[in-house]
Short mmCIF file of C-alpha atoms in Angstrom, two decimals:
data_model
loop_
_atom_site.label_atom_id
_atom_site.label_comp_id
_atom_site.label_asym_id
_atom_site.label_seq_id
_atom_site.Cartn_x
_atom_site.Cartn_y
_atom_site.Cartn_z
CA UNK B 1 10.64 -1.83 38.34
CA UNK B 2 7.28 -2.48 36.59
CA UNK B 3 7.94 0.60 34.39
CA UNK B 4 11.11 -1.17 33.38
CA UNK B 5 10.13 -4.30 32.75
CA UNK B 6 7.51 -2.62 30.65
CA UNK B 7 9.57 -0.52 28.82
CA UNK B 8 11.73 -3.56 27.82
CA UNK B 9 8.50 -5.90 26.98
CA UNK B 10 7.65 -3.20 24.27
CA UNK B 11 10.66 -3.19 22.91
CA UNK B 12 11.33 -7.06 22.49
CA UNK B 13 7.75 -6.54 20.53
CA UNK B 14 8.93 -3.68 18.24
CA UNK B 15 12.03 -6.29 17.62
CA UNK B 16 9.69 -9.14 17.09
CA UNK B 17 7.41 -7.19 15.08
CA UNK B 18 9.93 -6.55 12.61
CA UNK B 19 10.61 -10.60 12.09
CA UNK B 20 6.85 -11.05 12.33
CA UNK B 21 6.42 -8.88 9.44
CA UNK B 22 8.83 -10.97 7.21
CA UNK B 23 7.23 -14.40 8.70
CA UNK B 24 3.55 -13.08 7.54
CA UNK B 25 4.78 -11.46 4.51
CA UNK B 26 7.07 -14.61 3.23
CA UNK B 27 5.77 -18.30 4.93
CA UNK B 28 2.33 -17.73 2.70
CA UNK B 29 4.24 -17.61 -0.88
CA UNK B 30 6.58 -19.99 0.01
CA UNK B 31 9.90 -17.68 0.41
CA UNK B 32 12.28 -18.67 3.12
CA UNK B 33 13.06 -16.40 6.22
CA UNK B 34 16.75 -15.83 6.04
CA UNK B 35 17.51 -15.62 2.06
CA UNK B 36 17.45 -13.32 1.09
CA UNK B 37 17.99 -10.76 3.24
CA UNK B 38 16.33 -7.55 3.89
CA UNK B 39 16.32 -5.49 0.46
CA UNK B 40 14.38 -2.99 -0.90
CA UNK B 41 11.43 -4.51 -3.11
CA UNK B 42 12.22 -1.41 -6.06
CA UNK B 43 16.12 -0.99 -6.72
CA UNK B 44 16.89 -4.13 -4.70
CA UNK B 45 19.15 -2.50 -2.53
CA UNK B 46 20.61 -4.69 0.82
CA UNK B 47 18.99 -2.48 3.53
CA UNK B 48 21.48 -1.54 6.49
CA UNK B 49 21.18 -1.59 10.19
CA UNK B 50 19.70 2.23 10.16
CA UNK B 51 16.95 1.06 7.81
CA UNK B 52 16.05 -1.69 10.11
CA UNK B 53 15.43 0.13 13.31
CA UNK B 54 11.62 -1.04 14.36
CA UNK B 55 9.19 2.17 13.50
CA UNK B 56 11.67 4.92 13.64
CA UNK B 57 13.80 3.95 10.64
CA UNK B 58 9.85 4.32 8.51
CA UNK B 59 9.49 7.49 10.13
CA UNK B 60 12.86 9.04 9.85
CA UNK B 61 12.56 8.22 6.35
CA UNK B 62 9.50 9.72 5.59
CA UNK B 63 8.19 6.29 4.66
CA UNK B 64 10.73 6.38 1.48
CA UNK B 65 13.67 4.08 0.70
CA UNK B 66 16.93 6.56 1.25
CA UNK B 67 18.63 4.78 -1.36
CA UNK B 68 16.07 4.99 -4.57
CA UNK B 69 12.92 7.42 -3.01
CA UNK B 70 10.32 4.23 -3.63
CA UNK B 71 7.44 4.41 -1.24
CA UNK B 72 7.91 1.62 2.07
CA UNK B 73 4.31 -0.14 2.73
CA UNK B 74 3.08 0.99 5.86
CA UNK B 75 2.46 -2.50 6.73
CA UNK B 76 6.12 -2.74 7.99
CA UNK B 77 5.74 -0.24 11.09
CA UNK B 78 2.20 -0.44 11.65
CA UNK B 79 3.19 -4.51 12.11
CA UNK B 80 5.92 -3.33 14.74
CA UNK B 81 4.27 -0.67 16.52
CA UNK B 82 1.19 -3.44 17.02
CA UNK B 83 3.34 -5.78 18.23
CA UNK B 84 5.01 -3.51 20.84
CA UNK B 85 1.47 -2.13 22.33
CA UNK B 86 0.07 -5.83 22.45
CA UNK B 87 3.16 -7.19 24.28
CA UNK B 88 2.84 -4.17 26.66
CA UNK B 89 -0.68 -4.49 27.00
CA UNK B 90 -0.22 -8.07 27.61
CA UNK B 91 2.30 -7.72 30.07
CA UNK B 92 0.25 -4.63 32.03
CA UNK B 93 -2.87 -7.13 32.34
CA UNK B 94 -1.47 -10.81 33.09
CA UNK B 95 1.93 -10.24 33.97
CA UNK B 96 5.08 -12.31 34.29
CA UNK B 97 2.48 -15.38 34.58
CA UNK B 98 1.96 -18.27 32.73
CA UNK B 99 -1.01 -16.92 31.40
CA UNK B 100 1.11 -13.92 30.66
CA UNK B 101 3.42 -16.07 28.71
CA UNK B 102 0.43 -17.16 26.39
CA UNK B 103 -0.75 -13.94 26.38
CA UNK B 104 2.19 -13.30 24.59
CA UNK B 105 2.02 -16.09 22.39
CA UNK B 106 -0.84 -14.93 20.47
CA UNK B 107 -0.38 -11.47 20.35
CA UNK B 108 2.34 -12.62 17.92
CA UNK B 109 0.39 -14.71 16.66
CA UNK B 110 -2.02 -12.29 15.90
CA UNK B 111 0.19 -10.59 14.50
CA UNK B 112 1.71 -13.04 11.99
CA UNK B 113 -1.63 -14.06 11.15
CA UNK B 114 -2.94 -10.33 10.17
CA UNK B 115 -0.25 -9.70 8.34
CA UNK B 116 -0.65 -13.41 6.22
CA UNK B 117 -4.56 -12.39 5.61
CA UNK B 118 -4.32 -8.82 4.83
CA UNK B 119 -1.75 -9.49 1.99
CA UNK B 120 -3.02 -12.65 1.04
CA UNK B 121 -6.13 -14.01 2.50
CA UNK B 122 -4.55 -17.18 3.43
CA UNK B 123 -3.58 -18.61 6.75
CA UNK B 124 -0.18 -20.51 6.63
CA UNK B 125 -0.47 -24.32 8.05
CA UNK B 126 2.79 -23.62 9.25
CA UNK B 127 2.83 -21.16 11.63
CA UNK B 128 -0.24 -22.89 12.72
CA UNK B 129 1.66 -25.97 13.72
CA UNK B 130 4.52 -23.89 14.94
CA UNK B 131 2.49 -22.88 17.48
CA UNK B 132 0.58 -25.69 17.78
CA UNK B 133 3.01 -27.79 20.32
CA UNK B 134 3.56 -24.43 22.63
CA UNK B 135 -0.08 -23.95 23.37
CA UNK B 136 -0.41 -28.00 23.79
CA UNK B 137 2.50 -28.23 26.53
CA UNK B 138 1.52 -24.66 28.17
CA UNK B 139 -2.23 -24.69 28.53
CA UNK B 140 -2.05 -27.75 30.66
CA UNK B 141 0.40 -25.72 32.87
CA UNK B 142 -1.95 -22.43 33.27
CA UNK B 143 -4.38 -24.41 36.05
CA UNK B 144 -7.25 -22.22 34.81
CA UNK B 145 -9.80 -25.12 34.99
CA UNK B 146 -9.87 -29.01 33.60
CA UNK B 147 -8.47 -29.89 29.77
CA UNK B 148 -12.12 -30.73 28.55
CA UNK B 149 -13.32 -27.51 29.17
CA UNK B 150 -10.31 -26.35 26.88
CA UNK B 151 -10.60 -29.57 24.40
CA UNK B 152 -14.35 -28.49 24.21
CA UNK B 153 -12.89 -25.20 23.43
CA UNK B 154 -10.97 -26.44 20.52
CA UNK B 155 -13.58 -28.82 18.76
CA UNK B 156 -16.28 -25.66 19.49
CA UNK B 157 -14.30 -22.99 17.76
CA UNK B 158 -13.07 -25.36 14.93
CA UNK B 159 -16.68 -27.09 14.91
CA UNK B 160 -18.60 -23.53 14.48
CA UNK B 161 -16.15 -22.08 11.51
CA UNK B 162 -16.39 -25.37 10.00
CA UNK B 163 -20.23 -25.11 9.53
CA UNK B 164 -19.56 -22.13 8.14
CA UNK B 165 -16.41 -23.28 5.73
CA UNK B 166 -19.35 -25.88 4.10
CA UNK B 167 -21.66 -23.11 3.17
CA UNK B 168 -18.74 -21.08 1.62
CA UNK B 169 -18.96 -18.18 3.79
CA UNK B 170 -15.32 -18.96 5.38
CA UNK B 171 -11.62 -20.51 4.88
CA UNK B 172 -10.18 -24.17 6.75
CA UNK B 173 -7.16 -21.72 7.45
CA UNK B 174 -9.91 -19.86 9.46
CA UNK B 175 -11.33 -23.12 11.10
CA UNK B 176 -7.86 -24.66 11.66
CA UNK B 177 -6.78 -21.32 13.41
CA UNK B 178 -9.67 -20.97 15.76
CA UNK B 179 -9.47 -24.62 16.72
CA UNK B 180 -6.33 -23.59 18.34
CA UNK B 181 -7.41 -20.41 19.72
CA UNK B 182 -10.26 -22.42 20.79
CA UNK B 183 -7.78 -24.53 22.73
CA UNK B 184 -6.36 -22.21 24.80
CA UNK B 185 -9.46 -19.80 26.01
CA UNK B 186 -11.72 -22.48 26.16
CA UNK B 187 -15.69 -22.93 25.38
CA UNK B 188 -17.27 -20.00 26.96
CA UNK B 189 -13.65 -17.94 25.82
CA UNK B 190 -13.87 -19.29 21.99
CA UNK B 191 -17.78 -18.38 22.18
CA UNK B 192 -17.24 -15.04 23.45
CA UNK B 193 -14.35 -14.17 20.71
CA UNK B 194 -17.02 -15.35 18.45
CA UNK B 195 -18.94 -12.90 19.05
CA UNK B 196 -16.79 -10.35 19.25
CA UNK B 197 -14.84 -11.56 16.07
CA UNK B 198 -18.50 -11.14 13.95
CA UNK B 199 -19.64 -7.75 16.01
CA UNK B 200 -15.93 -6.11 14.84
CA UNK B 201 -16.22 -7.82 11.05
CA UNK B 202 -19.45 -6.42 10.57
CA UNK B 203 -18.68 -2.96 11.96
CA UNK B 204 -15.15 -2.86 9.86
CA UNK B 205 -17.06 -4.36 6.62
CA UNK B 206 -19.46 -2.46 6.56
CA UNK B 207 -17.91 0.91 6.97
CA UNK B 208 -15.29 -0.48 4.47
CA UNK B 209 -18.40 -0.43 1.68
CA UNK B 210 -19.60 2.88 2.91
CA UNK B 211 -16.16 4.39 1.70
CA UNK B 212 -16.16 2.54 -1.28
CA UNK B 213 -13.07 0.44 -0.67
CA UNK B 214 -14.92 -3.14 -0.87
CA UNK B 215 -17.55 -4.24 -2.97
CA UNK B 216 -20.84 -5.56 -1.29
CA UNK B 217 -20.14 -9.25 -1.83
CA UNK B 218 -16.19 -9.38 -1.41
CA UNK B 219 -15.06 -11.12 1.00
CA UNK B 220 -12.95 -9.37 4.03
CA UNK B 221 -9.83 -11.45 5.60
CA UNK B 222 -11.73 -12.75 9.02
CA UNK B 223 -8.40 -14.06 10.61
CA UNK B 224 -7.53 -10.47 12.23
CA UNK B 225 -11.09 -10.62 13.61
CA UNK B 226 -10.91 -13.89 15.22
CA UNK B 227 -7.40 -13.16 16.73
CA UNK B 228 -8.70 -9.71 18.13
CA UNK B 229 -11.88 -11.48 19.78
CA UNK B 230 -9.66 -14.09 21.37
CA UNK B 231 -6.71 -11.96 22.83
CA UNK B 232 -9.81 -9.78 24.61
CA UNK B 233 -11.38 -12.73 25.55
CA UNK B 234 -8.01 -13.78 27.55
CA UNK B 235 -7.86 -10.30 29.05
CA UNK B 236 -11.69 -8.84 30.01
CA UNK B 237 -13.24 -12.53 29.24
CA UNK B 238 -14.07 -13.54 32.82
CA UNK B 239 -15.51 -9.57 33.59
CA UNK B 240 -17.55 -9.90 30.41
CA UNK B 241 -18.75 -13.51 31.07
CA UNK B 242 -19.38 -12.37 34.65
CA UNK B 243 -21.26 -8.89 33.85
CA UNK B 244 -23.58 -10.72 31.90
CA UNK B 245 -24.52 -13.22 34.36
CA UNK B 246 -25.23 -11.10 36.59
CA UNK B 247 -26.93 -8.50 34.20
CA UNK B 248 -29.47 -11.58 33.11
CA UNK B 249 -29.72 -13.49 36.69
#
């Protein structure tokens, strides 16, 4: 049974991957979701149900529109596949649980949000405040511990990128998003997916301007960063926050 319920977890997140992809790629410039539809960005082309298919329709295509040969941005089924592994991975570490459920929850968030700051460093204020109200009515439900440790969360996270937004060295969209994150991992989860967030940015930057592909002083999109720290802060938080208690007591 837990095979199947896997099995169909990943492929509601290949599904929602897809939609994802057009909510990252469209909120940020303004465009709206349903009009118009799918079409090929180079001959403008309607795209059919066989160039929809999550992933496979990229592959079976060689990555190539079949109608006029133009080249399809990989962003499109790397957005899919990631959504597909995180709702499995998701599902294979918190279950059909509340907790699962807002597991969930920000893994397509996550995803939204890389896709919005990749192509545009900016973080929409609407999907923020789309899923703003979910996280507000389901934290409360997820009896991990009392609201002020998660309100803490929220004004810590928010609070600390904030600092950082006055100096220059970081977005609101950035402080506004890990306010919420903040919300629903709480202080010692927000603090951890700090950490995490700067220990992957500086390992991805940097390598970036050892290939050559950024500059020394541009700036890298940190939203992926903070939404990676946080979902492995859900999962492993408590075994990392507990290993190192017991690694410095």
């Amino acid at each position: 049974m837990t095979i199947i319920i896997a099995s169909y977890i990943m492929l509601l997140g290949l599904v929602l991957g897809s939609f994802f992809n057009v909510v990252g790629l469209r909120v940020p410039v303004g465009e709206s979701l349903v009009h118009p539809p799918s079409r090929c960005p180079k001959c403008n082309t309607r795209l059919g149900a066989r160039d929809l298919i999550p992933v496979f329709s990229y592959l079976l295509s060689g990555g190539k529109c079949r109608h006029c040969g133009a080249k399809v941005s990989p962003v499109y089924p790397l957005g899919e596949a990631a959504t597909g592994l995180l709702f499995l991975w998701m599902y294979l570490e918190l279950g059909l649980t509340l907790k699962g459920i807002a597991g969930l929850l920000l893994a397509s968030l996550s995803v939204i949000i890389t896709v919005a700051d990749l192509n545009y460093m900016l973080i929409p204020n609407k999907v923020l405040l789309f899923f703003l109200p979910l996280f507000l009515v389901l934290v409360p439900w997820m009896g991990d511990g009392v609201l002020w440790d998660n309100l803490l969360g929220a004004l810590s996270g928010g609070g600390i990128l904030l600092l950082m937004a006055l100096f220059g060295g970081m977005g609101m969209g950035d402080v506004k998003l890990f306010a919420l994150l903040g919300w629903v991992v709480g202080w010692q989860g927000v603090i951890l997916a700090f950490l995490i967030a700067c220990a992957l940015g500086a390992a991805v930057g940097g390598c970036l301007q050892l290939v050559g592909v950024i500059g020394k002083k541009q700036h890298v999109p940190f939203g992926p960063f903070l939404v990676t720290g946080t979902l492995l802060a859900v999962v492993y938080g408590s075994d990392i926050i507990g290993a190192y208690l017991s690694f410095i007591g």
